[in-house]
CSV table of N, CA and C in Angstrom, one decimal:
chain,number,residue,atom,x,y,z
A,1,MET,N,-26.2,-156.1,-128.3
A,1,MET,CA,-24.6,-156.8,-129.6
A,1,MET,C,-24.6,-156.8,-129.5
A,2,GLU,N,-24.6,-158.6,-129.0
A,2,GLU,CA,-23.9,-159.6,-129.5
A,2,GLU,C,-25.5,-159.9,-130.6
A,3,ASN,N,-27.0,-159.7,-130.1
A,3,ASN,CA,-28.2,-159.8,-131.4
A,3,ASN,C,-27.5,-158.8,-132.7
A,4,ILE,N,-26.7,-158.2,-132.1
A,4,ILE,CA,-26.9,-157.0,-134.4
A,4,ILE,C,-25.8,-158.2,-134.5
A,5,ARG,N,-24.6,-158.4,-133.6
A,5,ARG,CA,-23.5,-159.4,-134.5
A,5,ARG,C,-23.6,-160.8,-134.9
A,6,GLU,N,-25.1,-161.0,-134.3
A,6,GLU,CA,-25.3,-162.6,-135.4
A,6,GLU,C,-26.5,-161.8,-135.9
A,7,PHE,N,-27.5,-161.0,-136.0
A,7,PHE,CA,-28.2,-160.9,-137.1
A,7,PHE,C,-26.9,-160.1,-138.4
A,8,HIS,N,-26.7,-159.5,-138.7
A,8,HIS,CA,-25.0,-159.3,-139.6
A,8,HIS,C,-24.5,-161.1,-140.6
A,9,VAL,N,-24.2,-162.1,-139.2
A,9,VAL,CA,-23.8,-163.2,-139.3
A,9,VAL,C,-24.6,-164.0,-140.9
A,10,GLN,N,-25.5,-163.4,-139.8
A,10,GLN,CA,-26.9,-164.7,-139.9
A,10,GLN,C,-27.0,-164.2,-142.2
A,11,HIS,N,-27.0,-162.6,-142.3
A,11,HIS,CA,-27.2,-162.3,-143.8
A,11,HIS,C,-26.4,-162.8,-144.6
A,12,ARG,N,-24.9,-162.4,-143.6
A,12,ARG,CA,-23.2,-162.9,-144.7
A,12,ARG,C,-23.9,-164.0,-145.2
A,13,LYS,N,-24.4,-165.1,-144.6
A,13,LYS,CA,-24.5,-166.7,-145.2
A,13,LYS,C,-25.1,-166.7,-146.4
A,14,CYS,N,-23.9,-166.3,-147.6
A,14,CYS,CA,-24.4,-166.3,-148.8
A,14,CYS,C,-23.0,-166.7,-149.3
A,15,ARG,N,-22.2,-167.5,-148.7
A,15,ARG,CA,-21.6,-168.5,-149.9
A,15,ARG,C,-20.6,-169.4,-148.8
A,16,ARG,N,-20.6,-170.7,-150.4
A,16,ARG,CA,-20.2,-172.0,-149.2
A,16,ARG,C,-19.0,-172.7,-149.0
A,17,ILE,N,-17.9,-172.7,-148.6
A,17,ILE,CA,-17.0,-172.9,-148.4
A,17,ILE,C,-17.4,-174.6,-148.4
A,18,ILE,N,-16.6,-175.5,-148.9
A,18,ILE,CA,-16.4,-177.2,-148.3
A,18,ILE,C,-14.5,-177.5,-148.3
A,19,LEU,N,-14.8,-178.9,-147.1
A,19,LEU,CA,-14.0,-177.9,-146.8
A,19,LEU,C,-13.5,-180.2,-147.0
A,20,PHE,N,-12.1,-180.5,-146.8
A,20,PHE,CA,-11.9,-181.6,-147.0
A,20,PHE,C,-10.9,-182.7,-146.7
A,21,PRO,N,-11.1,-183.3,-144.9
A,21,PRO,CA,-9.9,-183.6,-144.2
A,21,PRO,C,-9.3,-185.3,-145.1
A,22,MET,N,-7.9,-185.1,-144.0
A,22,MET,CA,-7.7,-186.6,-144.6
A,22,MET,C,-8.4,-187.0,-143.0
A,23,PRO,N,-8.6,-188.3,-143.2
A,23,PRO,CA,-9.2,-188.8,-141.9
A,23,PRO,C,-8.6,-189.7,-141.3
A,24,LEU,N,-7.5,-188.6,-140.8
A,24,LEU,CA,-6.6,-189.1,-140.0
A,24,LEU,C,-6.9,-187.7,-138.5
A,25,GLU,N,-6.8,-188.9,-137.4
A,25,GLU,CA,-8.0,-187.0,-135.4
A,25,GLU,C,-6.3,-185.9,-136.1
A,26,GLY,N,-5.9,-186.0,-136.3
A,26,GLY,CA,-4.4,-185.2,-136.6
A,26,GLY,C,-4.5,-183.7,-137.3
A,27,HIS,N,-5.6,-184.5,-138.4
A,27,HIS,CA,-6.0,-183.3,-139.5
A,27,HIS,C,-7.5,-183.2,-139.9
A,28,ILE,N,-8.8,-184.3,-138.8
A,28,ILE,CA,-10.0,-184.2,-138.7
A,28,ILE,C,-10.1,-182.8,-138.1
A,29,ASN,N,-9.4,-183.3,-136.8
A,29,ASN,CA,-9.4,-181.5,-136.1
A,29,ASN,C,-9.3,-180.2,-136.4
A,30,PRO,N,-7.3,-179.8,-136.5
A,30,PRO,CA,-7.4,-178.5,-137.2
A,30,PRO,C,-8.4,-177.8,-138.3
A,31,MET,N,-9.3,-178.9,-139.0
A,31,MET,CA,-10.0,-178.4,-139.7
A,31,MET,C,-11.5,-178.4,-139.6
A,32,ILE,N,-11.3,-179.0,-139.0
A,32,ILE,CA,-13.0,-178.5,-137.9
A,32,ILE,C,-12.5,-176.9,-137.0
A,33,GLN,N,-11.9,-176.6,-137.0
A,33,GLN,CA,-12.0,-176.4,-135.7
A,33,GLN,C,-11.8,-174.6,-137.4
A,34,LEU,N,-11.1,-174.8,-138.2
A,34,LEU,CA,-11.0,-174.0,-139.4
A,34,LEU,C,-12.6,-173.6,-139.2
A,35,ALA,N,-13.6,-174.9,-139.5
A,35,ALA,CA,-14.6,-174.8,-140.3
A,35,ALA,C,-15.3,-173.8,-139.7
A,36,ASN,N,-15.9,-174.4,-137.4
A,36,ASN,CA,-16.2,-173.2,-136.9
A,36,ASN,C,-15.3,-171.8,-136.5
A,37,ILE,N,-13.9,-171.1,-137.3
A,37,ILE,CA,-14.0,-170.1,-137.8
A,37,ILE,C,-14.4,-169.2,-138.8
A,38,LEU,N,-14.3,-170.1,-140.3
A,38,LEU,CA,-14.9,-169.7,-140.9
A,38,LEU,C,-16.4,-169.3,-141.1
A,39,TYR,N,-18.0,-169.5,-140.4
A,39,TYR,CA,-18.5,-170.2,-139.5
A,39,TYR,C,-19.0,-169.3,-139.0
A,40,SER,N,-18.2,-169.0,-137.7
A,40,SER,CA,-18.2,-167.9,-136.9
A,40,SER,C,-18.6,-166.5,-138.3
A,41,LYS,N,-17.6,-165.9,-139.6
A,41,LYS,CA,-17.5,-165.5,-140.1
A,41,LYS,C,-18.4,-165.3,-141.4
A,42,GLY,N,-19.8,-165.8,-141.0
A,42,GLY,CA,-20.8,-166.3,-141.3
A,42,GLY,C,-20.3,-167.4,-143.0
A,43,PHE,N,-19.8,-167.6,-143.8
A,43,PHE,CA,-19.2,-169.3,-144.5
A,43,PHE,C,-20.7,-169.6,-143.8
A,44,SER,N,-21.3,-171.1,-144.8
A,44,SER,CA,-21.7,-172.0,-144.9
A,44,SER,C,-20.8,-173.3,-144.6
A,45,ILE,N,-21.1,-173.7,-144.0
A,45,ILE,CA,-19.7,-175.6,-144.5
A,45,ILE,C,-20.4,-176.4,-144.5
A,46,THR,N,-19.8,-177.6,-144.9
A,46,THR,CA,-19.7,-178.1,-146.3
A,46,THR,C,-18.7,-179.1,-146.0
A,47,ILE,N,-18.7,-180.6,-145.3
A,47,ILE,CA,-17.6,-181.0,-145.0
A,47,ILE,C,-17.6,-182.6,-146.1
A,48,ILE,N,-17.0,-182.4,-147.1
A,48,ILE,CA,-16.4,-184.2,-147.3
A,48,ILE,C,-16.0,-185.2,-146.5
A,49,HIS,N,-15.7,-186.2,-146.6
A,49,HIS,CA,-15.2,-186.7,-145.8
A,49,HIS,C,-14.8,-188.2,-146.3
A,50,THR,N,-14.0,-189.0,-145.0
A,50,THR,CA,-13.7,-190.4,-146.9
A,50,THR,C,-15.2,-191.7,-145.3
A,51,GLN,N,-15.5,-192.4,-145.6
A,51,GLN,CA,-15.7,-193.6,-144.7
A,51,GLN,C,-15.3,-193.7,-143.3
A,52,PHE,N,-14.1,-193.8,-143.9
A,52,PHE,CA,-13.0,-194.7,-142.9
A,52,PHE,C,-12.9,-193.2,-142.1
A,53,ASN,N,-12.4,-193.1,-141.0
A,53,ASN,CA,-12.9,-192.8,-139.7
A,53,ASN,C,-13.2,-191.1,-139.8
A,54,ALA,N,-14.6,-191.4,-140.4
A,54,ALA,CA,-15.5,-190.4,-140.3
A,54,ALA,C,-15.7,-189.2,-139.3
A,55,PRO,N,-16.0,-188.1,-139.0
A,55,PRO,CA,-16.8,-187.5,-138.0
A,55,PRO,C,-17.0,-187.5,-137.8
A,56,ASN,N,-17.8,-186.9,-136.4
A,56,ASN,CA,-19.3,-186.8,-136.6
A,56,ASN,C,-20.1,-185.9,-136.0
A,57,PRO,N,-20.9,-186.0,-137.9
A,57,PRO,CA,-22.2,-184.9,-137.0
A,57,PRO,C,-22.1,-184.3,-136.2
A,58,SER,N,-23.3,-184.8,-135.2
A,58,SER,CA,-23.9,-184.9,-134.1
A,58,SER,C,-22.8,-183.9,-133.4
A,59,LYS,N,-21.4,-183.4,-133.1
A,59,LYS,CA,-20.7,-182.7,-132.7
A,59,LYS,C,-20.7,-181.0,-133.6
A,60,CYS,N,-21.0,-180.9,-134.7
A,60,CYS,CA,-21.2,-180.2,-134.9
A,60,CYS,C,-22.4,-179.9,-136.5
A,61,PRO,N,-23.2,-179.6,-135.8
A,61,PRO,CA,-25.2,-179.5,-136.6
A,61,PRO,C,-24.9,-178.6,-137.9
A,62,HIS,N,-24.4,-177.3,-137.0
A,62,HIS,CA,-24.4,-176.2,-138.1
A,62,HIS,C,-23.9,-176.8,-140.2
A,63,PHE,N,-23.1,-177.6,-139.1
A,63,PHE,CA,-22.5,-178.0,-141.0
A,63,PHE,C,-22.8,-179.1,-141.9
A,64,THR,N,-22.6,-178.8,-142.8
A,64,THR,CA,-22.7,-180.3,-144.2
A,64,THR,C,-22.0,-180.6,-144.4
A,65,PHE,N,-22.2,-182.4,-144.0
A,65,PHE,CA,-21.4,-183.4,-143.7
A,65,PHE,C,-21.9,-184.0,-145.6
A,66,HIS,N,-20.9,-184.9,-146.3
A,66,HIS,CA,-21.6,-185.4,-147.2
A,66,HIS,C,-19.6,-186.7,-147.0
A,67,ALA,N,-20.2,-188.0,-147.2
A,67,ALA,CA,-19.7,-189.1,-147.0
A,67,ALA,C,-19.3,-189.3,-148.6
A,68,ILE,N,-17.7,-190.1,-148.9
A,68,ILE,CA,-17.4,-190.6,-150.1
A,68,ILE,C,-17.0,-192.4,-149.6
A,69,PRO,N,-17.7,-192.6,-150.8
A,69,PRO,CA,-16.6,-194.2,-150.3
A,69,PRO,C,-14.8,-194.3,-150.4
A,70,ASP,N,-14.6,-195.0,-149.1
A,70,ASP,CA,-13.2,-194.8,-149.1
A,70,ASP,C,-12.4,-195.6,-149.8
A,71,GLY,N,-13.0,-196.8,-150.0
A,71,GLY,CA,-12.1,-197.3,-151.5
A,71,GLY,C,-12.3,-199.4,-150.8
A,72,LEU,N,-12.1,-198.7,-149.4
A,72,LEU,CA,-11.0,-200.0,-149.1
A,72,LEU,C,-11.7,-200.8,-149.3
A,73,LEU,N,-11.0,-201.8,-149.2
A,73,LEU,CA,-11.3,-202.8,-148.8
A,73,LEU,C,-11.6,-203.8,-147.3
A,74,GLU,N,-12.5,-204.6,-146.6
A,74,GLU,CA,-11.8,-205.2,-145.6
A,74,GLU,C,-10.3,-205.2,-145.0
A,75,ASP,N,-9.9,-206.2,-145.9
A,75,ASP,CA,-8.2,-206.0,-145.9
A,75,ASP,C,-7.2,-205.9,-146.0
A,76,ASP,N,-7.5,-204.4,-146.6
A,76,ASP,CA,-7.3,-203.1,-147.1
A,76,ASP,C,-7.0,-202.2,-145.3
A,77,ALA,N,-8.7,-202.2,-145.0
A,77,ALA,CA,-7.9,-202.1,-143.9
A,77,ALA,C,-8.2,-201.8,-142.0
A,78,SER,N,-7.2,-203.5,-142.6
A,78,SER,CA,-7.5,-204.0,-141.3
A,78,SER,C,-6.2,-204.5,-141.7
A,79,THR,N,-5.1,-203.8,-142.2
A,79,THR,CA,-3.5,-204.7,-142.3
A,79,THR,C,-3.3,-203.1,-142.1
A,80,ALA,N,-1.6,-203.9,-141.1
A,80,ALA,CA,-1.1,-203.1,-140.2
A,80,ALA,C,0.4,-202.4,-140.7
A,81,ASP,N,0.1,-202.6,-142.1
A,81,ASP,CA,1.0,-201.6,-142.9
A,81,ASP,C,0.1,-200.2,-143.2
A,82,GLY,N,0.1,-198.7,-142.5
A,82,GLY,CA,-0.5,-197.9,-142.8
A,82,GLY,C,-0.2,-197.0,-144.1
A,83,VAL,N,1.0,-197.3,-143.8
A,83,VAL,CA,1.7,-196.7,-146.2
A,83,VAL,C,0.8,-197.2,-146.5
A,84,ILE,N,0.2,-198.3,-146.7
A,84,ILE,CA,-0.1,-199.2,-148.1
A,84,ILE,C,-2.2,-199.2,-147.9
A,85,ARG,N,-2.2,-199.2,-146.7
A,85,ARG,CA,-3.6,-197.9,-146.4
A,85,ARG,C,-3.8,-196.8,-147.0
A,86,PHE,N,-3.3,-196.4,-146.9
A,86,PHE,CA,-3.6,-195.0,-147.1
A,86,PHE,C,-4.0,-194.8,-148.7
A,87,SER,N,-1.8,-195.0,-149.2
A,87,SER,CA,-1.6,-195.0,-150.5
A,87,SER,C,-2.9,-195.4,-151.2
A,88,ASN,N,-3.4,-196.3,-151.3
A,88,ASN,CA,-4.6,-196.9,-151.8
A,88,ASN,C,-5.8,-196.4,-151.3
A,89,LEU,N,-6.5,-195.7,-150.4
A,89,LEU,CA,-6.4,-194.9,-149.7
A,89,LEU,C,-6.8,-193.6,-150.2
A,90,ILE,N,-5.6,-193.1,-151.0
A,90,ILE,CA,-5.9,-191.8,-152.1
A,90,ILE,C,-5.5,-191.6,-153.1
A,91,SER,N,-5.8,-193.0,-153.8
A,91,SER,CA,-5.8,-193.4,-155.0
A,91,SER,C,-7.3,-193.7,-155.1
A,92,LYS,N,-7.4,-194.2,-154.0
A,92,LYS,CA,-9.3,-195.0,-154.6
A,92,LYS,C,-9.8,-193.5,-154.6
A,93,ARG,N,-9.9,-191.6,-154.4
A,93,ARG,CA,-11.1,-191.4,-154.2
A,93,ARG,C,-11.0,-190.4,-154.7
A,94,VAL,N,-10.2,-190.3,-156.2
A,94,VAL,CA,-10.3,-189.2,-157.1
A,94,VAL,C,-11.7,-188.7,-158.0
A,95,GLU,N,-12.2,-190.2,-158.1
A,95,GLU,CA,-13.1,-190.4,-159.0
A,95,GLU,C,-14.7,-190.0,-158.0
A,96,PRO,N,-15.0,-191.2,-157.0
A,96,PRO,CA,-15.6,-190.1,-155.7
A,96,PRO,C,-15.6,-188.9,-155.1
A,97,PHE,N,-14.3,-188.2,-155.2
A,97,PHE,CA,-14.9,-186.7,-155.1
A,97,PHE,C,-14.9,-185.6,-155.7
A,98,ARG,N,-14.9,-186.8,-157.3
A,98,ARG,CA,-15.3,-185.8,-158.3
A,98,ARG,C,-17.1,-185.7,-158.6
A,99,ASP,N,-17.3,-186.9,-158.0
A,99,ASP,CA,-18.9,-187.3,-158.0
A,99,ASP,C,-19.1,-186.1,-157.1
A,100,CYS,N,-19.2,-186.1,-156.1
A,100,CYS,CA,-19.6,-185.3,-154.9
A,100,CYS,C,-19.5,-183.9,-155.3
A,101,LEU,N,-18.4,-183.7,-156.1
A,101,LEU,CA,-17.7,-182.4,-155.9
A,101,LEU,C,-19.1,-182.0,-157.2
A,102,ALA,N,-20.0,-182.3,-158.2
A,102,ALA,CA,-20.2,-182.4,-159.2
A,102,ALA,C,-21.6,-181.5,-158.2
A,103,LYS,N,-22.2,-182.9,-157.1
A,103,LYS,CA,-23.5,-182.8,-157.0
A,103,LYS,C,-23.8,-182.0,-156.1
A,104,LEU,N,-22.1,-181.0,-155.7
A,104,LEU,CA,-22.2,-180.2,-154.5
A,104,LEU,C,-22.9,-179.0,-154.7
A,105,LEU,N,-21.9,-178.5,-156.6
A,105,LEU,CA,-22.0,-177.6,-157.0
A,105,LEU,C,-23.5,-177.3,-157.7
A,106,LEU,N,-23.3,-178.4,-158.2
A,106,LEU,CA,-24.9,-178.6,-159.0
A,106,LEU,C,-26.4,-177.6,-158.3
A,107,ASP,N,-26.4,-179.1,-156.2
A,107,ASP,CA,-27.7,-178.2,-155.2
A,107,ASP,C,-26.5,-177.4,-154.7
A,108,ALA,N,-25.9,-176.3,-155.4
A,108,ALA,CA,-25.4,-174.9,-154.5
A,108,ALA,C,-25.7,-173.9,-155.7
A,109,MET,N,-26.3,-174.8,-156.9
A,109,MET,CA,-26.9,-173.9,-157.9
A,109,MET,C,-28.4,-172.5,-157.4
A,110,ASP,N,-28.8,-173.7,-156.4
A,110,ASP,CA,-30.5,-173.4,-156.5
A,110,ASP,C,-30.2,-172.6,-154.6
A,111,GLN,N,-28.4,-172.7,-153.9
A,111,GLN,CA,-28.8,-172.3,-152.7
A,111,GLN,C,-27.3,-171.4,-152.7
A,112,GLU,N,-26.5,-171.4,-151.8
A,112,GLU,CA,-25.3,-170.8,-151.4
A,112,GLU,C,-24.0,-170.9,-152.8
A,113,PRO,N,-23.5,-170.0,-153.9
A,113,PRO,CA,-22.4,-170.6,-154.3
A,113,PRO,C,-21.8,-170.4,-153.9
A,114,VAL,N,-20.5,-171.8,-154.5
A,114,VAL,CA,-19.2,-172.6,-153.4
A,114,VAL,C,-18.3,-171.1,-153.9
A,115,ALA,N,-17.3,-171.2,-152.5
A,115,ALA,CA,-16.7,-169.5,-152.4
A,115,ALA,C,-15.1,-170.2,-153.4
A,116,CYS,N,-15.2,-172.0,-152.4
A,116,CYS,CA,-13.5,-172.3,-152.6
A,116,CYS,C,-13.8,-173.5,-151.7
A,117,LEU,N,-12.1,-174.7,-151.8
A,117,LEU,CA,-12.3,-175.5,-151.7
A,117,LEU,C,-11.3,-175.7,-150.4
A,118,ILE,N,-11.1,-176.0,-149.0
A,118,ILE,CA,-10.0,-176.1,-148.5
A,118,ILE,C,-10.2,-177.0,-147.9
A,119,THR,N,-9.2,-177.9,-148.8
A,119,THR,CA,-8.8,-179.6,-148.6
A,119,THR,C,-7.1,-179.6,-148.0
A,120,ASP,N,-7.0,-181.3,-147.6
A,120,ASP,CA,-5.8,-181.8,-147.2
A,120,ASP,C,-4.9,-181.4,-147.4
A,121,ALA,N,-3.5,-181.3,-147.8
A,121,ALA,CA,-2.9,-181.4,-148.5
A,121,ALA,C,-2.1,-182.7,-149.0
A,122,ALA,N,-2.6,-183.2,-148.0
A,122,ALA,CA,-2.0,-184.8,-148.6
A,122,ALA,C,-3.1,-185.4,-150.0
A,123,TRP,N,-4.6,-185.0,-150.1
A,123,TRP,CA,-5.1,-185.7,-151.6
A,123,TRP,C,-4.9,-184.0,-152.1
A,124,HIS,N,-3.4,-185.1,-152.8
A,124,HIS,CA,-3.2,-184.6,-153.5
A,124,HIS,C,-3.7,-183.7,-155.3
A,125,PHE,N,-5.2,-185.3,-155.3
A,125,PHE,CA,-5.7,-185.1,-156.5
A,125,PHE,C,-6.4,-183.5,-156.6
A,126,THR,N,-6.6,-183.2,-155.0
A,126,THR,CA,-7.7,-182.8,-155.1
A,126,THR,C,-7.9,-181.3,-156.7
A,127,HIS,N,-6.4,-180.9,-156.4
A,127,HIS,CA,-6.4,-179.4,-156.7
A,127,HIS,C,-7.0,-179.3,-158.3
A,128,ALA,N,-6.3,-180.4,-159.0
A,128,ALA,CA,-6.9,-181.0,-160.1
A,128,ALA,C,-8.2,-181.0,-160.9
A,129,VAL,N,-9.1,-181.3,-159.4
A,129,VAL,CA,-10.4,-181.1,-159.7
A,129,VAL,C,-11.0,-180.3,-159.3
A,130,ALA,N,-11.3,-179.6,-159.0
A,130,ALA,CA,-11.7,-178.0,-158.5
A,130,ALA,C,-10.9,-177.1,-159.8
A,131,GLU,N,-10.0,-177.6,-160.2
A,131,GLU,CA,-9.7,-176.7,-161.3
A,131,GLU,C,-10.4,-177.1,-162.2
A,132,GLY,N,-11.0,-177.7,-162.4
A,132,GLY,CA,-12.0,-177.9,-163.5
A,132,GLY,C,-13.2,-178.2,-163.9
A,133,PHE,N,-13.6,-177.6,-162.2
A,133,PHE,CA,-14.7,-176.7,-161.4
A,133,PHE,C,-14.7,-175.4,-161.7
A,134,LYS,N,-13.7,-175.1,-162.1
A,134,LYS,CA,-13.5,-173.4,-161.9
A,134,LYS,C,-13.3,-172.9,-159.9
A,135,ILE,N,-13.2,-174.0,-159.0
A,135,ILE,CA,-13.8,-173.8,-158.4
A,135,ILE,C,-11.8,-172.7,-157.1
A,136,PRO,N,-12.0,-172.0,-156.9
A,136,PRO,CA,-10.5,-171.3,-155.9
A,136,PRO,C,-10.2,-173.3,-155.3
A,137,THR,N,-8.6,-172.6,-154.7
A,137,THR,CA,-8.6,-174.1,-154.0
A,137,THR,C,-7.7,-173.8,-152.7
A,138,ILE,N,-7.6,-174.8,-151.6
A,138,ILE,CA,-7.0,-173.9,-151.0
A,138,ILE,C,-5.9,-175.6,-149.9
A,139,ALA,N,-5.3,-174.9,-150.1
A,139,ALA,CA,-4.6,-176.7,-149.5
A,139,ALA,C,-4.3,-176.6,-147.6
A,140,MET,N,-3.9,-176.9,-147.1
A,140,MET,CA,-4.3,-175.9,-145.7
A,140,MET,C,-3.3,-177.6,-145.2
A,141,ARG,N,-2.3,-177.7,-144.5
A,141,ARG,CA,-0.9,-178.4,-143.4
A,141,ARG,C,-1.2,-178.0,-142.0
A,142,THR,N,-2.0,-179.4,-141.5
A,142,THR,CA,-1.9,-179.8,-140.0
A,142,THR,C,-0.6,-180.5,-139.5
A,143,THR,N,0.4,-180.3,-140.1
A,143,THR,CA,1.9,-181.0,-139.9
A,143,THR,C,2.7,-180.0,-139.5
A,144,SER,N,4.0,-179.3,-138.1
A,144,SER,CA,4.1,-179.4,-137.2
A,144,SER,C,5.2,-179.0,-138.2
A,145,ILE,N,5.9,-177.8,-137.7
A,145,ILE,CA,6.6,-177.1,-137.4
A,145,ILE,C,7.8,-178.1,-138.7
A,146,CYS,N,8.2,-179.1,-137.6
A,146,CYS,CA,9.2,-179.4,-138.4
A,146,CYS,C,9.2,-180.2,-138.9
A,147,SER,N,8.1,-180.0,-140.0
A,147,SER,CA,7.8,-181.4,-141.1
A,147,SER,C,7.8,-180.7,-142.4
A,148,PHE,N,7.4,-178.6,-141.2
A,148,PHE,CA,7.2,-177.4,-142.0
A,148,PHE,C,9.1,-177.3,-143.2
A,149,LEU,N,9.5,-177.2,-142.1
A,149,LEU,CA,11.1,-176.9,-142.0
A,149,LEU,C,11.5,-178.2,-142.8
A,150,ALA,N,11.2,-179.7,-142.4
A,150,ALA,CA,11.8,-180.7,-143.2
A,150,ALA,C,11.2,-180.2,-145.1
A,151,PHE,N,10.6,-179.5,-145.3
A,151,PHE,CA,10.1,-179.9,-146.3
A,151,PHE,C,10.6,-178.1,-147.5
A,152,ALA,N,10.7,-177.5,-146.8
A,152,ALA,CA,11.1,-175.8,-146.7
A,152,ALA,C,12.5,-175.9,-146.9
A,153,SER,N,13.1,-177.8,-146.6
A,153,SER,CA,14.9,-177.4,-146.8
A,153,SER,C,15.2,-178.6,-148.1
A,154,PHE,N,14.1,-179.2,-148.9
A,154,PHE,CA,13.8,-179.4,-150.5
A,154,PHE,C,14.5,-179.4,-151.2
A,155,PRO,N,14.3,-177.6,-151.2
A,155,PRO,CA,14.9,-176.9,-151.6
A,155,PRO,C,16.7,-177.0,-152.2
A,156,LEU,N,17.4,-177.1,-150.7
A,156,LEU,CA,18.7,-176.6,-150.5
A,156,LEU,C,18.7,-178.1,-151.1
A,157,LEU,N,18.2,-179.2,-150.2
A,157,LEU,CA,18.9,-179.9,-150.1
A,157,LEU,C,19.3,-180.1,-151.4
A,158,ARG,N,18.7,-179.8,-152.8
A,158,ARG,CA,18.3,-180.3,-153.9
A,158,ARG,C,20.3,-180.4,-154.3
A,159,GLU,N,20.1,-178.0,-154.1
A,159,GLU,CA,21.1,-177.3,-154.1
A,159,GLU,C,22.3,-177.9,-154.1
A,160,ARG,N,22.6,-178.5,-152.8
A,160,ARG,CA,23.9,-179.1,-152.8
A,160,ARG,C,23.9,-180.4,-153.2
A,161,GLY,N,23.1,-180.8,-154.1
A,161,GLY,CA,23.5,-182.3,-154.1
A,161,GLY,C,23.7,-183.0,-153.5
A,162,TYR,N,22.2,-182.9,-152.0
A,162,TYR,CA,22.6,-184.1,-151.0
A,162,TYR,C,20.9,-184.5,-151.4
A,163,PHE,N,20.6,-184.1,-151.9
A,163,PHE,CA,18.9,-185.1,-152.8
A,163,PHE,C,18.9,-184.6,-154.2
A,164,PRO,N,17.7,-185.5,-155.2
A,164,PRO,CA,17.9,-187.4,-154.9
A,164,PRO,C,19.3,-187.7,-154.0
A,165,ILE,N,19.3,-188.9,-153.5
A,165,ILE,CA,20.9,-189.1,-153.3
A,165,ILE,C,20.9,-190.2,-154.0
A,166,GLN,N,22.9,-190.0,-154.0
A,166,GLN,CA,23.0,-190.6,-155.4
A,166,GLN,C,23.4,-192.1,-155.1
A,167,GLY,N,24.5,-193.5,-155.0
A,167,GLY,CA,25.4,-193.8,-154.7
A,167,GLY,C,23.6,-195.4,-154.0
A,168,ALA,N,24.9,-196.5,-153.4
A,168,ALA,CA,24.1,-197.0,-152.4
A,168,ALA,C,23.3,-196.2,-151.0
A,169,LEU,N,22.3,-196.5,-150.6
A,169,LEU,CA,22.3,-196.6,-149.3
A,169,LEU,C,22.3,-198.1,-148.5
A,170,SER,N,23.3,-198.6,-148.3
A,170,SER,CA,23.8,-199.5,-147.5
A,170,SER,C,24.8,-199.2,-146.6
A,171,SER,N,25.3,-197.7,-147.0
A,171,SER,CA,26.6,-197.3,-145.7
A,171,SER,C,25.8,-196.0,-144.3
A,172,LEU,N,25.9,-196.4,-143.3
A,172,LEU,CA,25.6,-195.9,-142.1
A,172,LEU,C,26.2,-193.9,-142.8
A,173,CYS,N,25.1,-194.1,-142.2
A,173,CYS,CA,25.7,-191.9,-141.9
A,173,CYS,C,25.5,-191.5,-140.7
A,174,LEU,N,26.6,-191.4,-140.9
A,174,LEU,CA,27.3,-190.4,-139.1
A,174,LEU,C,27.0,-189.3,-138.9
A,175,ARG,N,26.7,-188.4,-140.3
A,175,ARG,CA,26.9,-187.2,-139.1
A,175,ARG,C,26.3,-186.6,-141.0
A,176,ILE,N,25.0,-185.5,-140.1
A,176,ILE,CA,24.4,-184.7,-140.9
A,176,ILE,C,25.6,-183.8,-141.5
A,177,PRO,N,25.0,-183.5,-143.2
A,177,PRO,CA,25.8,-182.3,-143.7
A,177,PRO,C,24.6,-181.2,-143.1
A,178,ASP,N,26.1,-180.3,-143.2
A,178,ASP,CA,25.5,-178.9,-142.8
A,178,ASP,C,24.4,-177.8,-143.6
């Protein structure tokens, strides 16, 4: 029975899915887990990643990995301010990502067509790039339910006038609005 299932999976491998996780463990691991599930359903998997905190390809030999330069200078990589480091990382990835995606699509003309791009939601530029190549895009959020609820609350906060914050932020807020 397992051989029959394996036979069908092998013959369904005619579509490639490209994944692009943020270079953080809490983003890479869920993306790799999703990639394993998709692979088990017959998709070929390509993972685009930055050089910074790159996944280990030997742990997933059935995937294809493509590194793009992260554009971080040594000063950026060693800075204690993670926000600045990742702002720089995101802002410098558009062109390398576009170039890598173009190369993968060119290579795919002789292999499996690309079904879609699954990208970390933090890579805000990927949808526009993929749209330029007419590739469907799925944004994956790897955050907790608390983060999801915070983002989901923005429309209500805006509707009630709590957001954007009006006036000075120098006073202490002692009560959270209902």
